[in-house]
Coordinates of C-alpha atoms and ligand atoms in Angstrom, one line a residue:
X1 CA -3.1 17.1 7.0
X2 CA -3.1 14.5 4.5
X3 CA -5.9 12.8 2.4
X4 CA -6.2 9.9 0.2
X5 CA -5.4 10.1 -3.6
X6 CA -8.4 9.6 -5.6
X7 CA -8.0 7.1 -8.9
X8 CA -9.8 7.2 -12.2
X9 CA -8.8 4.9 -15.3
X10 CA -9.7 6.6 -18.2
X11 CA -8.3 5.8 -22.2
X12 CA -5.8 7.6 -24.2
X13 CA -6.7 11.3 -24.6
X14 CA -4.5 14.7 -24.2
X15 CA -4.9 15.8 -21.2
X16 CA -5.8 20.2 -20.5
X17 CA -4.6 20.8 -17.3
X18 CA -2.7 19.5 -14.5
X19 CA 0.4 17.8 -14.0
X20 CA 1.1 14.8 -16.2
X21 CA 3.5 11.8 -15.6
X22 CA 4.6 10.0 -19.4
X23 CA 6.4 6.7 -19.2
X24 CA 9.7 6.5 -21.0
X25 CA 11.2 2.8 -21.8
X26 CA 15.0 2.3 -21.7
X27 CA 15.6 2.8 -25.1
X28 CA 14.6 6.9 -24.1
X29 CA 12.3 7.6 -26.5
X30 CA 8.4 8.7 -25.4
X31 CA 5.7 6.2 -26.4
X32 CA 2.9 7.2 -29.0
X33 CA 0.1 8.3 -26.6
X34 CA 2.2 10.3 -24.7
X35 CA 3.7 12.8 -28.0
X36 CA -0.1 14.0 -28.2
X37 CA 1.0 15.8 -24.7
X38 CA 1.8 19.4 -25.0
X39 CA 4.9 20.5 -24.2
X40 CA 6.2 16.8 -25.4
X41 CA 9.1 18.0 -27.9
X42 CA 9.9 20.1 -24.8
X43 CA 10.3 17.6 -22.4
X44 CA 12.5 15.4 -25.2
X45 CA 14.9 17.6 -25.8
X46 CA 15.4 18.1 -22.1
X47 CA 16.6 14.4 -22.1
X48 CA 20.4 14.4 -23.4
X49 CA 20.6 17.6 -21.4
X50 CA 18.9 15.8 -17.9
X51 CA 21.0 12.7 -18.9
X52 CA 17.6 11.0 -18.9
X53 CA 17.8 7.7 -20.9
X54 CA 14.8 5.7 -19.5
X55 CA 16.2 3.7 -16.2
X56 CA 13.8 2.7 -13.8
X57 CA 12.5 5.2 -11.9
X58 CA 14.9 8.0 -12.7
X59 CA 12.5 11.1 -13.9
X60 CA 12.9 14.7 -16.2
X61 CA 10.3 17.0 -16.5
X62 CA 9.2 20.4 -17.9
X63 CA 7.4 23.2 -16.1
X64 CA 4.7 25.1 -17.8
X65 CA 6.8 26.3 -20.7
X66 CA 4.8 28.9 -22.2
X67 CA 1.9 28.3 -24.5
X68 CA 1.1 25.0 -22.9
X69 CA -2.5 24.4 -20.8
X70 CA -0.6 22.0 -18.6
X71 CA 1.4 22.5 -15.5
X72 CA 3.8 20.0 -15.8
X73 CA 5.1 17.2 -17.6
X74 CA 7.2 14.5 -16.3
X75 CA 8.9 11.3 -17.8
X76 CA 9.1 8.6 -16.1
X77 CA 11.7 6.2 -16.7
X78 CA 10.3 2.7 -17.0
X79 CA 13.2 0.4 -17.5
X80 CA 14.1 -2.7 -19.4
X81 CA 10.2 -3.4 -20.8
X82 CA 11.1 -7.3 -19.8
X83 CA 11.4 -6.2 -16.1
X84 CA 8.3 -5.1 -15.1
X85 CA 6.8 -7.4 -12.4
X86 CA 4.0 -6.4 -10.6
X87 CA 6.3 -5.0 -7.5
X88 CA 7.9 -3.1 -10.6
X89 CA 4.4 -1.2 -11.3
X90 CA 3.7 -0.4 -7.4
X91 CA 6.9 1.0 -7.4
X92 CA 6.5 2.8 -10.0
X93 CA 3.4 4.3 -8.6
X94 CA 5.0 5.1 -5.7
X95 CA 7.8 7.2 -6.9
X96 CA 5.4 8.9 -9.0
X97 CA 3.7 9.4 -5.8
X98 CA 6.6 11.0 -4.1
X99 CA 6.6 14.3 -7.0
X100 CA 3.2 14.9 -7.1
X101 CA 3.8 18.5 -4.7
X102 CA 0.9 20.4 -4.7
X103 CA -0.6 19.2 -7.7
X104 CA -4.5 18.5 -7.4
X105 CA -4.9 17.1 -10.8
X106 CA -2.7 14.5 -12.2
X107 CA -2.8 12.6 -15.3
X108 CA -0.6 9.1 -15.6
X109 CA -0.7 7.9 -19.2
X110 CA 0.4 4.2 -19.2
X111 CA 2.0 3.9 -22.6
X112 CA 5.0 1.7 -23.6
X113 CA 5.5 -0.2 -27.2
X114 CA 4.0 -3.5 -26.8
X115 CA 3.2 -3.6 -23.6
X116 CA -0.6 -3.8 -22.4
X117 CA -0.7 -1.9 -19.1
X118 CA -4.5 -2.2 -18.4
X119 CA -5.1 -4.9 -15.8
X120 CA -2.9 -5.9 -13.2
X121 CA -0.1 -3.1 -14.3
X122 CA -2.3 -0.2 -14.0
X123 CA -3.5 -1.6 -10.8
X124 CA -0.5 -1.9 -9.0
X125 CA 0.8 1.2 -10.2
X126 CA -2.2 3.2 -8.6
X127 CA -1.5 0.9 -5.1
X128 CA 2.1 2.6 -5.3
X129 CA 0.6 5.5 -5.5
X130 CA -1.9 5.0 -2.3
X131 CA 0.8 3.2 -0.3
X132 CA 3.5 6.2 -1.0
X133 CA 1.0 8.9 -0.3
X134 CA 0.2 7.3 3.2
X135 CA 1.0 9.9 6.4
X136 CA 0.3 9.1 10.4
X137 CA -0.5 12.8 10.8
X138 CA -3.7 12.8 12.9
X139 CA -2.2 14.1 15.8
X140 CA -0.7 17.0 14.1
X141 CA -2.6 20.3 14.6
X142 CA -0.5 22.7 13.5
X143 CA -0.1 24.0 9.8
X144 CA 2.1 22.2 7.6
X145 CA 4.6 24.2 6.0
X146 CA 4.8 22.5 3.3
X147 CA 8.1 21.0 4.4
X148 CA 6.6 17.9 6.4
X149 CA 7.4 20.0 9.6
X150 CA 5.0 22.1 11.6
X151 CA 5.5 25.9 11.9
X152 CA 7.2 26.8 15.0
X153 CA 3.8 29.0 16.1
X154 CA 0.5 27.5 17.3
X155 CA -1.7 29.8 15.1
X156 CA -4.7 28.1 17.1
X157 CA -6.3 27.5 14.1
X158 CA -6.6 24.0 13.2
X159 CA -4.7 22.6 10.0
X160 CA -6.6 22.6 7.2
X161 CA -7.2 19.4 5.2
X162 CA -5.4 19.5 1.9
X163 CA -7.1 19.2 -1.2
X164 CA -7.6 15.4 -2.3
X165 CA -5.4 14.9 -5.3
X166 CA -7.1 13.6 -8.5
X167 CA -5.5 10.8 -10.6
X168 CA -6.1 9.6 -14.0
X169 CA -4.3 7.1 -15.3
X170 CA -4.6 6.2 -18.7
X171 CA -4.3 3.0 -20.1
X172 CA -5.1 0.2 -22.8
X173 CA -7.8 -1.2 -20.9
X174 CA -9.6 1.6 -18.7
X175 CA -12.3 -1.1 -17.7
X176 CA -10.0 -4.5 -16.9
X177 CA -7.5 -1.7 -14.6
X178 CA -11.0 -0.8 -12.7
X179 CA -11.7 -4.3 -12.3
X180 CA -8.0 -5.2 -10.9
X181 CA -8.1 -2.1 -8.8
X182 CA -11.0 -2.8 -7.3
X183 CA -9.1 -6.2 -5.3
X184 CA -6.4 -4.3 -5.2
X185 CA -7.7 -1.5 -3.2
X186 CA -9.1 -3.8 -0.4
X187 CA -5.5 -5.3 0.2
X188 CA -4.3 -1.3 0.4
X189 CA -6.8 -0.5 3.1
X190 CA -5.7 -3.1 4.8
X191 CA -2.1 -2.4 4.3
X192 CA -3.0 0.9 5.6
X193 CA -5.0 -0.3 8.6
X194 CA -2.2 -2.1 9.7
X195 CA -0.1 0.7 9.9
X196 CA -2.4 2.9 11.2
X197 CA -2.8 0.6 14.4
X198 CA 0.8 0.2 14.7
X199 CA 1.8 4.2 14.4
X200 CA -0.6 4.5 17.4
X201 CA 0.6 5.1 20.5
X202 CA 0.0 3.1 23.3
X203 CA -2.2 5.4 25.1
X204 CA -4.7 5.7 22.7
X205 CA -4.2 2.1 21.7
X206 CA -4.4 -0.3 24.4
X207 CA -6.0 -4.3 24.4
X208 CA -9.5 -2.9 24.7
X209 CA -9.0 -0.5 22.3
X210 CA -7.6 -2.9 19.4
X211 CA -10.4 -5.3 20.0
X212 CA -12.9 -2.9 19.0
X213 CA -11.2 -1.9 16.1
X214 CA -11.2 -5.5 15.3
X215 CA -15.1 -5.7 15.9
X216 CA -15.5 -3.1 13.3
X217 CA -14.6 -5.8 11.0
X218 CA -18.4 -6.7 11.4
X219 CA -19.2 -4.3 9.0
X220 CA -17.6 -6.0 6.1
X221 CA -18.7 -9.5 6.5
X222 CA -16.3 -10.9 9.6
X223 CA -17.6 -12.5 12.2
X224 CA -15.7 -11.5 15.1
X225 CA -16.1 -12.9 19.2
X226 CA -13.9 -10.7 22.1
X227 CA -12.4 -13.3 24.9
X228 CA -12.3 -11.1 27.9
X229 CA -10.3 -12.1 30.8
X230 CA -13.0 -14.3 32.5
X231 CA -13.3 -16.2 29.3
X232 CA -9.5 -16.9 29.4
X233 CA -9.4 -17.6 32.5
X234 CA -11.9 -19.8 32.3
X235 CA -10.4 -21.5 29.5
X236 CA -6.7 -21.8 31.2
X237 CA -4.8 -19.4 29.5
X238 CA -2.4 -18.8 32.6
X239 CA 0.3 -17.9 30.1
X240 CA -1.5 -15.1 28.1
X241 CA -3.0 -13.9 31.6
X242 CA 0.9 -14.0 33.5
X243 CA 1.7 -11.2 30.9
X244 CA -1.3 -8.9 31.1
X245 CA -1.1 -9.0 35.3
X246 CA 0.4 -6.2 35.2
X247 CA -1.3 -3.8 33.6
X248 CA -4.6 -2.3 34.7
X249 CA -5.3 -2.3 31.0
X250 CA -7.7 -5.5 30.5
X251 CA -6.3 -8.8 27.9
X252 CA -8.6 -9.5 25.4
X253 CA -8.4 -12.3 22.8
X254 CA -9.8 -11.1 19.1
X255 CA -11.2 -14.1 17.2
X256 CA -12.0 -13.1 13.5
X257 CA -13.8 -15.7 10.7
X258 CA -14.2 -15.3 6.9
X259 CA -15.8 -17.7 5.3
X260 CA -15.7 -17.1 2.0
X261 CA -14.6 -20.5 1.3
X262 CA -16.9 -23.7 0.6
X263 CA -18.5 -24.8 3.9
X264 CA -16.8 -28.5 4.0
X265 CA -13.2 -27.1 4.1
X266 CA -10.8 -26.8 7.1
X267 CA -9.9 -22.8 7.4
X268 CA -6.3 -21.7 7.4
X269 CA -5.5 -20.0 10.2
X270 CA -3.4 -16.5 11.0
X271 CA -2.1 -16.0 14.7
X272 CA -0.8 -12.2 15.8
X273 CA 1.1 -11.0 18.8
X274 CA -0.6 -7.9 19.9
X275 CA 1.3 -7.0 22.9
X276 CA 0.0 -3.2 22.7
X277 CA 3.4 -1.9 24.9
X278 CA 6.1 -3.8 26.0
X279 CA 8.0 -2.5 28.8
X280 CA 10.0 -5.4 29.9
X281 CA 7.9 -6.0 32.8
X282 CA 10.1 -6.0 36.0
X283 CA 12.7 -7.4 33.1
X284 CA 12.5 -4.1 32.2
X285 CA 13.5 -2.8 28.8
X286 CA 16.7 0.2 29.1
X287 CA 14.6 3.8 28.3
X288 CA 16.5 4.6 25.4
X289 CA 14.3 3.5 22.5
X290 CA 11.5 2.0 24.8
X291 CA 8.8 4.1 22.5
X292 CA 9.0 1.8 20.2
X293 CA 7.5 -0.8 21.8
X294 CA 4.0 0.7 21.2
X295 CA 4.8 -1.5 17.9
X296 CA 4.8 -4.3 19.7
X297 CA 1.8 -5.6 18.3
X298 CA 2.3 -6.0 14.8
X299 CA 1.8 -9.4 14.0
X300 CA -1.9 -8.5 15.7
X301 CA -2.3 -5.8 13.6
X302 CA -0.7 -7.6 10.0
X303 CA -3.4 -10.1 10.8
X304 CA -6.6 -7.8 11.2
X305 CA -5.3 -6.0 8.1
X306 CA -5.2 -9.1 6.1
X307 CA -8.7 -9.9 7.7
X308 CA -9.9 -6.5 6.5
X309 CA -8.7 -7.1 3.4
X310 CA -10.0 -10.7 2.6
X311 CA -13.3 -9.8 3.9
X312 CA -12.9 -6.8 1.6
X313 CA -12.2 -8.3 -1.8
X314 CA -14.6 -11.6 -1.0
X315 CA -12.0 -14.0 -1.0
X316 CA -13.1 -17.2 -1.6
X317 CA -11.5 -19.0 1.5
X318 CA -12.5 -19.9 4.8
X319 CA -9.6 -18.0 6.8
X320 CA -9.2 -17.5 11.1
X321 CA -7.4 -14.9 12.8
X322 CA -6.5 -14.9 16.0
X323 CA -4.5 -12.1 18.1
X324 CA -3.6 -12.0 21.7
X325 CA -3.8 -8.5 23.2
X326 CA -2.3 -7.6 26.0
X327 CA 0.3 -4.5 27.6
X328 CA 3.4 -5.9 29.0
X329 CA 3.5 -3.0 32.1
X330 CA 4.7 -3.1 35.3
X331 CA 2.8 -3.0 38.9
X332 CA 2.3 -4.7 42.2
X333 CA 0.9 -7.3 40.5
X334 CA 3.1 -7.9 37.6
X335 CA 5.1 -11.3 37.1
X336 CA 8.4 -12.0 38.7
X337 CA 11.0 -13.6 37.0
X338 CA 11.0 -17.5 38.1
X339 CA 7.2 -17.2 39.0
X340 CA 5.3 -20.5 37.2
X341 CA 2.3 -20.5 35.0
X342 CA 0.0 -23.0 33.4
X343 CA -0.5 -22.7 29.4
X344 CA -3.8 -23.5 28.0
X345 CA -1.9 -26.8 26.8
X346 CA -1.5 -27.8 30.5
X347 CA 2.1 -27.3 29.9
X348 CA 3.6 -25.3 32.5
X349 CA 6.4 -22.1 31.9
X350 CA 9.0 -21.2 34.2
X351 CA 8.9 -17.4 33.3
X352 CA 12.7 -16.6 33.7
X353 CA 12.7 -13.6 31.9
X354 CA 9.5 -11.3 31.7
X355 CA 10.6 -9.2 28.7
X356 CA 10.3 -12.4 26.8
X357 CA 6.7 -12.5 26.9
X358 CA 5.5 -12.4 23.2
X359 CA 6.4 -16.3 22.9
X360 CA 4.2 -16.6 26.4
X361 CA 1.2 -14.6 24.8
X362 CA 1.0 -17.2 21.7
X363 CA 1.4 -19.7 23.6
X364 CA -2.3 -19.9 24.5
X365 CA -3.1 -17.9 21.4
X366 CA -1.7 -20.4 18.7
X367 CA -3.1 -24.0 21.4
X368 CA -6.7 -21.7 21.5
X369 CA -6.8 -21.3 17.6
X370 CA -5.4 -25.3 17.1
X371 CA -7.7 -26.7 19.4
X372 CA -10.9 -24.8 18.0
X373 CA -10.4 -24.6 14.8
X374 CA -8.5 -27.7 13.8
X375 CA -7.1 -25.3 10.5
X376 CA -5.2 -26.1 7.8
X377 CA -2.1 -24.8 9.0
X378 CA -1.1 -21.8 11.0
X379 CA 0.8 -18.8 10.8
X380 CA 1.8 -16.5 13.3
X381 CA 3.4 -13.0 12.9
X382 CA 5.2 -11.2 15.8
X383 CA 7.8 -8.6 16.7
X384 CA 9.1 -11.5 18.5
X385 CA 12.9 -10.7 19.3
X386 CA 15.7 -8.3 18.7
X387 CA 17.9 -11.2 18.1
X388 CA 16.1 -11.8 14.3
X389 CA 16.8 -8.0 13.5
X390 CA 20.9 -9.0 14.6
X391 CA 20.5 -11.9 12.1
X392 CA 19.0 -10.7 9.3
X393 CA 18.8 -6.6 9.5
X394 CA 15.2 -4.9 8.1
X395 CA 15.2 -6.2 4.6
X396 CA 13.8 -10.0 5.8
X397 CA 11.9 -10.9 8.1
X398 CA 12.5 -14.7 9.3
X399 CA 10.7 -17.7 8.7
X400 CA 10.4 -20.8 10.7
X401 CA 8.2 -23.3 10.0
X402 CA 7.5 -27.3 10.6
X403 CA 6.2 -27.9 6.9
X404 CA 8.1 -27.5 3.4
X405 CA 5.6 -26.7 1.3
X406 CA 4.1 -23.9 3.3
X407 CA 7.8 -22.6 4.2
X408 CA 7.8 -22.4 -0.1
X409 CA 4.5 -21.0 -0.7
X410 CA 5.4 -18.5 1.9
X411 CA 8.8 -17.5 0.7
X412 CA 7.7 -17.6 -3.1
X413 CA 4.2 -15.0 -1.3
X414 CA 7.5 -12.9 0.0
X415 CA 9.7 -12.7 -3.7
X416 CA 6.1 -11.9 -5.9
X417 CA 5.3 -8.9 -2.8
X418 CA 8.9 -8.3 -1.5
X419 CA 7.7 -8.4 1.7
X420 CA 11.0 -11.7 2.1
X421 CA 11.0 -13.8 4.2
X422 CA 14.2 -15.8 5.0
X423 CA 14.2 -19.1 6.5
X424 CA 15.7 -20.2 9.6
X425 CA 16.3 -23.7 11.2
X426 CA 14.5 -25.6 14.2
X427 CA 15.9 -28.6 15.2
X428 CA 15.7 -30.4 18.5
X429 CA 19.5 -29.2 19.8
X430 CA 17.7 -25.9 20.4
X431 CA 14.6 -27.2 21.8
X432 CA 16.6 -28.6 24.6
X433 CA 18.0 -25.2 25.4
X434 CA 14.3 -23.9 27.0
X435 CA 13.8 -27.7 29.2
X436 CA 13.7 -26.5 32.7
X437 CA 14.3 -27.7 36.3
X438 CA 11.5 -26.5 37.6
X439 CA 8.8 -27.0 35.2
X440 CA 7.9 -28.1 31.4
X441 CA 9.9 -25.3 29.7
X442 CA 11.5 -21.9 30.6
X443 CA 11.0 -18.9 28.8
X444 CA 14.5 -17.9 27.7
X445 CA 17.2 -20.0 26.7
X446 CA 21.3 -19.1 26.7
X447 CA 23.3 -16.8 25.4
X448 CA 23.1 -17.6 21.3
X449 CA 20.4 -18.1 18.9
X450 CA 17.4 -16.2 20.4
X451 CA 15.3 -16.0 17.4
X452 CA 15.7 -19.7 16.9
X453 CA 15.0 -20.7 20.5
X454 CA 11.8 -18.4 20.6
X455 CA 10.2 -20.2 18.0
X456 CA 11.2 -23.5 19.4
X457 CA 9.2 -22.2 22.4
X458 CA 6.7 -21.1 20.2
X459 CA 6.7 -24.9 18.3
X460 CA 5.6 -26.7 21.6
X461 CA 2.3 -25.2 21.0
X462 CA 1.1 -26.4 17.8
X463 CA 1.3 -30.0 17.6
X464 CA 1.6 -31.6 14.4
X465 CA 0.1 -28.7 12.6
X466 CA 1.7 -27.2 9.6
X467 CA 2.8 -24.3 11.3
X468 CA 5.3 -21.1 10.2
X469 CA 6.4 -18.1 12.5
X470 CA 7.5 -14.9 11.4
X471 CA 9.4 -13.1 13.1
X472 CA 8.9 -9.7 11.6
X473 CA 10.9 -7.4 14.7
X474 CA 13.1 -5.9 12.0
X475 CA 10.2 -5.2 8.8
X476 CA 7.3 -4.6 11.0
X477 CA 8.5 -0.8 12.5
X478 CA 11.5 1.2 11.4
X479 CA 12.6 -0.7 8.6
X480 CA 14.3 1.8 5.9
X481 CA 12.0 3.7 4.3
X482 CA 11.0 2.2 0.8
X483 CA 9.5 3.5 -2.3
X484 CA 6.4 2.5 -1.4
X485 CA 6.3 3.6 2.2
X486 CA 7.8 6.3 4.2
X487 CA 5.4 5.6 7.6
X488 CA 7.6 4.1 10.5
X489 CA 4.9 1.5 10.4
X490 CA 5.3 -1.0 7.7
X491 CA 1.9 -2.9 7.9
X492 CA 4.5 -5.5 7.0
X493 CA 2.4 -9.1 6.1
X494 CA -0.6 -7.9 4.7
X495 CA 0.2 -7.9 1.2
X496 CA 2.3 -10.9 1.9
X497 CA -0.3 -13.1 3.3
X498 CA -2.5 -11.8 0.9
X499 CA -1.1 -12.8 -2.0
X500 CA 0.0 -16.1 0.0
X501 CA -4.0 -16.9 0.2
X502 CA -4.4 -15.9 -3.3
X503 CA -2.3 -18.0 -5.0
X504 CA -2.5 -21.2 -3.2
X505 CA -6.0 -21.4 -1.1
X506 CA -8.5 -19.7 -3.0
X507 CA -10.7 -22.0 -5.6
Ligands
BES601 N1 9.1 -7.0 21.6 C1 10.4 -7.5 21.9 C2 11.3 -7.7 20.7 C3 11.6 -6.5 19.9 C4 12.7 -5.8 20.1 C5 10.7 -6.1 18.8 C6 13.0 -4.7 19.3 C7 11.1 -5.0 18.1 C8 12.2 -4.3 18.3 C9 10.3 -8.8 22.7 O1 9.2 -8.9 23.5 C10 11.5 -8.9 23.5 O2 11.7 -8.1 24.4 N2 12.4 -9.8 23.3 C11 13.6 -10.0 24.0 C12 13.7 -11.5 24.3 C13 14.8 -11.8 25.3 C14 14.4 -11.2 26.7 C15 15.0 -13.3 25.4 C16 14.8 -9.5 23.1 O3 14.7 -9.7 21.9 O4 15.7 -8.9 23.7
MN602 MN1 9.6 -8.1 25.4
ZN603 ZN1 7.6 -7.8 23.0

């Protein structure tokens, strides 16, 4: 079992015990505060020898050489001083993350010429820390060995949790890094509640499920109304509905508010796909890799983590979210391919394919949320289609959008958070790919261009709204495993939209 770092900010001082991490610039040589370590001439000297000169994230260190108080001492190497950006810092913190072993007490003294390192650097160092350090281990009950396995024996005694690790890190400004922090730690949690919900599996994590974890929201200020199916029905979402028919799991439709904003101004608005399992539907998806469709609601989950975290730090914005939460299973009652439903719109959806049935899901969501709320503009995030992972691998996830300067403010959110976004065209040759025979629009279109054609389907939903879709298939779930996260789930979004809100709609 795994716990949660703990983080202090504290001034210069020697540290007694412990394990201690020193920055080193480029240039090799170790800063003022950190020569009042210990063992510092020690670790030095080890540099020629370790072929340690100072480049990012490359580390030395020294192990309790005799006649020292402290376990270890590690150098860090901090670059090019001119580099560091704030993504710089949380990764930083998150390789320093990745060496802490067993350590339970850790000292991280911020110390480089010139540099102040006590507000937003300190800050985002200690996120890197909290982001790396994140496990999805709840469902192991065995004893770790230490080597991220379990033991091959059931002992029958439960694991033990592991001792919290204590952090100090030291800087030029103790009190503006607690400060920084302190915002800081509200988008973490939410980072980390997205991933929790999408490392769930499906049978613990199912539409009724995710909308109560969505009404614990309450608790920090959100207000927060569950559609059920009679609501939905009642308010024509045959689209959303079509999907969910085939589950004896119930739809909901999770409607979150925060307004921190002033009362007179329209909300921005963030729409999620929360299609708890997909299995194709009687489109049915091959076996081989099915699991990891219990991700299939990112997007829902990227928006209730951003909700968690606005709410959290008191954003001053008045911000909707909106996810559609349904399992894509397969019964007696489960949509055919060709069957014909009515959106929320009134447009009606020739449902040639039923594996496609993210696109029919925010359909009603992203009409419900434009039709109430009248926002600012929408986004929507969803692991919408395997052809946007062909296009663009895990490193981007791809942007669509009606509007320029949300398209801008989006990919300029992606470059400051490398969360990226790259963006893809829409244009009325595709549009015509999904007109049908047999009603408004089909659900599929030919053979090229998927990603494309699902958010044209997804475009004849929002009107005239500045509107963007990410397509986040490829970054949401089993993207490469980063510095800052080694968790199959991402919780891809969260810091993205974050910072999106932050720099543009707040104030
Ligand atoms: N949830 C999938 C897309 C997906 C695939 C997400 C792999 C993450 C990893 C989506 O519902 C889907 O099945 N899309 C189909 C669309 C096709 C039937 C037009 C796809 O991409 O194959
Ligand atoms: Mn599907
Ligand atoms: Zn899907």
């Amino acid at each position: 079992m795994t716990s949660r770092p703990s983080i202090a900010f504290a001034k210069f001082a020697a540290p007694k015990k412990g394990s201690v991490f020193v920055l080193a610039a480029d240039d090799g040589g170790l800063s003022e505060a950190a020569r009042i370590c210990d063992p510092a001439k020690t670790l030095e000297r080890a540099f020629p020898v370790a072929d340690f000169s100072g480049k990012f994230a490359s580390m030395v260190e020294v192990l309790a050489p005799e006649g020292t108080s402290l376990d270890r001492l590690v150098a860090v190497g901090a670059g090019k001083l001119t580099g560091l950006d704030d993504y710089a810092w949380l990764k930083l913190g998150g390789t320093i993350a990745a060496s802490l072993r067993k350590a339970t007490e850790v000292a991280v003294v911020l110390d480089l010429p010139g540099v102040a390192t006590g507000g937003r650097q300190a800050a985002q160092l200690a996120a890197g820390i909290l982001l790396r350090s994140y496990v999805f281990d709840k469902y192991k009950t065995k004893k770790d060995n230490g080597d991220g396995q379990n033991d091959g024996q059931h002992d029958g005694k439960k694991a033990e949790p592991k001792k919290s690790v204590k952090v100090t890190i030291q800087t030029t400004d103790p009190a503006a890094a607690k400060k920084a922090f302190a915002d800081e730690v509200a988008v973490i949690d939410g980072v980390l509640l997205a991933r929790d919900l999408v490392n769930e599996p499906a049978n613990m994590l199912g539409p009724v499920e995710f909308a109560a974890r969505v009404s614990e929201l309450e608790a920090l200020g959100v207000t927060v109304d569950i559609l059920a199916e009679k609501e939905m029905k009642k308010l024509g979402m045959g689209s959303l509905l079509g999907v969910a028919q085939g589950s004896p799991r119930g739809a909901r439709m999770a409607v979150m508010q925060w307004n921190g904003g002033k009362a007179k101004d329209s909300p921005v608005a963030f729409v999620g796909k929360g299609v708890t399992f997909d299995t194709g539907g009687n489109s049915m998806k091959p076996a081989s890799g099915m699991e990891d469709m219990k991700g299939d609601m990112g997007g829902a989950a990227a928006v209730t983590g951003l909700m968690h975290a606005l709410a959290s730090r008191k954003a001053k914005a008045n911000v909707i979210g909106v996810i559609g939460l349904v399992e894509n299973a397969v019964d007696g009652h489960a949509q055919r391919p060709g069957d014909i439903v009515t959106s929320m719109s009134g447009q009606t959806i020739e449902v040639l394919n039923t594996d496609a049935e993210g696109r029919l899901v925010l359909a009603d969501a992203l009409w419900y949320c434009n039709d109430r709320f009248q926002p600012k503009f929408m986004v929507n995030l969803a692991t919408l289609t395997g052809a946007i992972m062909v296009a663009l691998g895990q490193h981007y996830a791809g942007l669509f959008s009606n509007n320029d300067e949300l398209a801008d403010r989006l990919t300029s959110a992606g470059q400051a958070t490398q969360e990226r976004l790259w963006r893809m065209p829409l244009g009325t040759e595709y549009d015509k790919l999904i007109d049908s025979k047999n009603a408004d629009m089909k659900n599929i279109g030919g053979r090229y261009g998927g990603a494309i054609i699902a958010a044209q389907f997804l475009q004849r939903f929002v009107k005239d709204t500045p509107w963007a879709h990410l397509d986040i298939a490829g970054t949401a779930m089993g993207a490469p495993s980063s510095e800052i996260n080694q968790s199959w789930a991402s919780g891809f979004g969260v810091r993205l939209l974050d910072r999106l809100v932050r720099d543009n709609y707040e104030g």
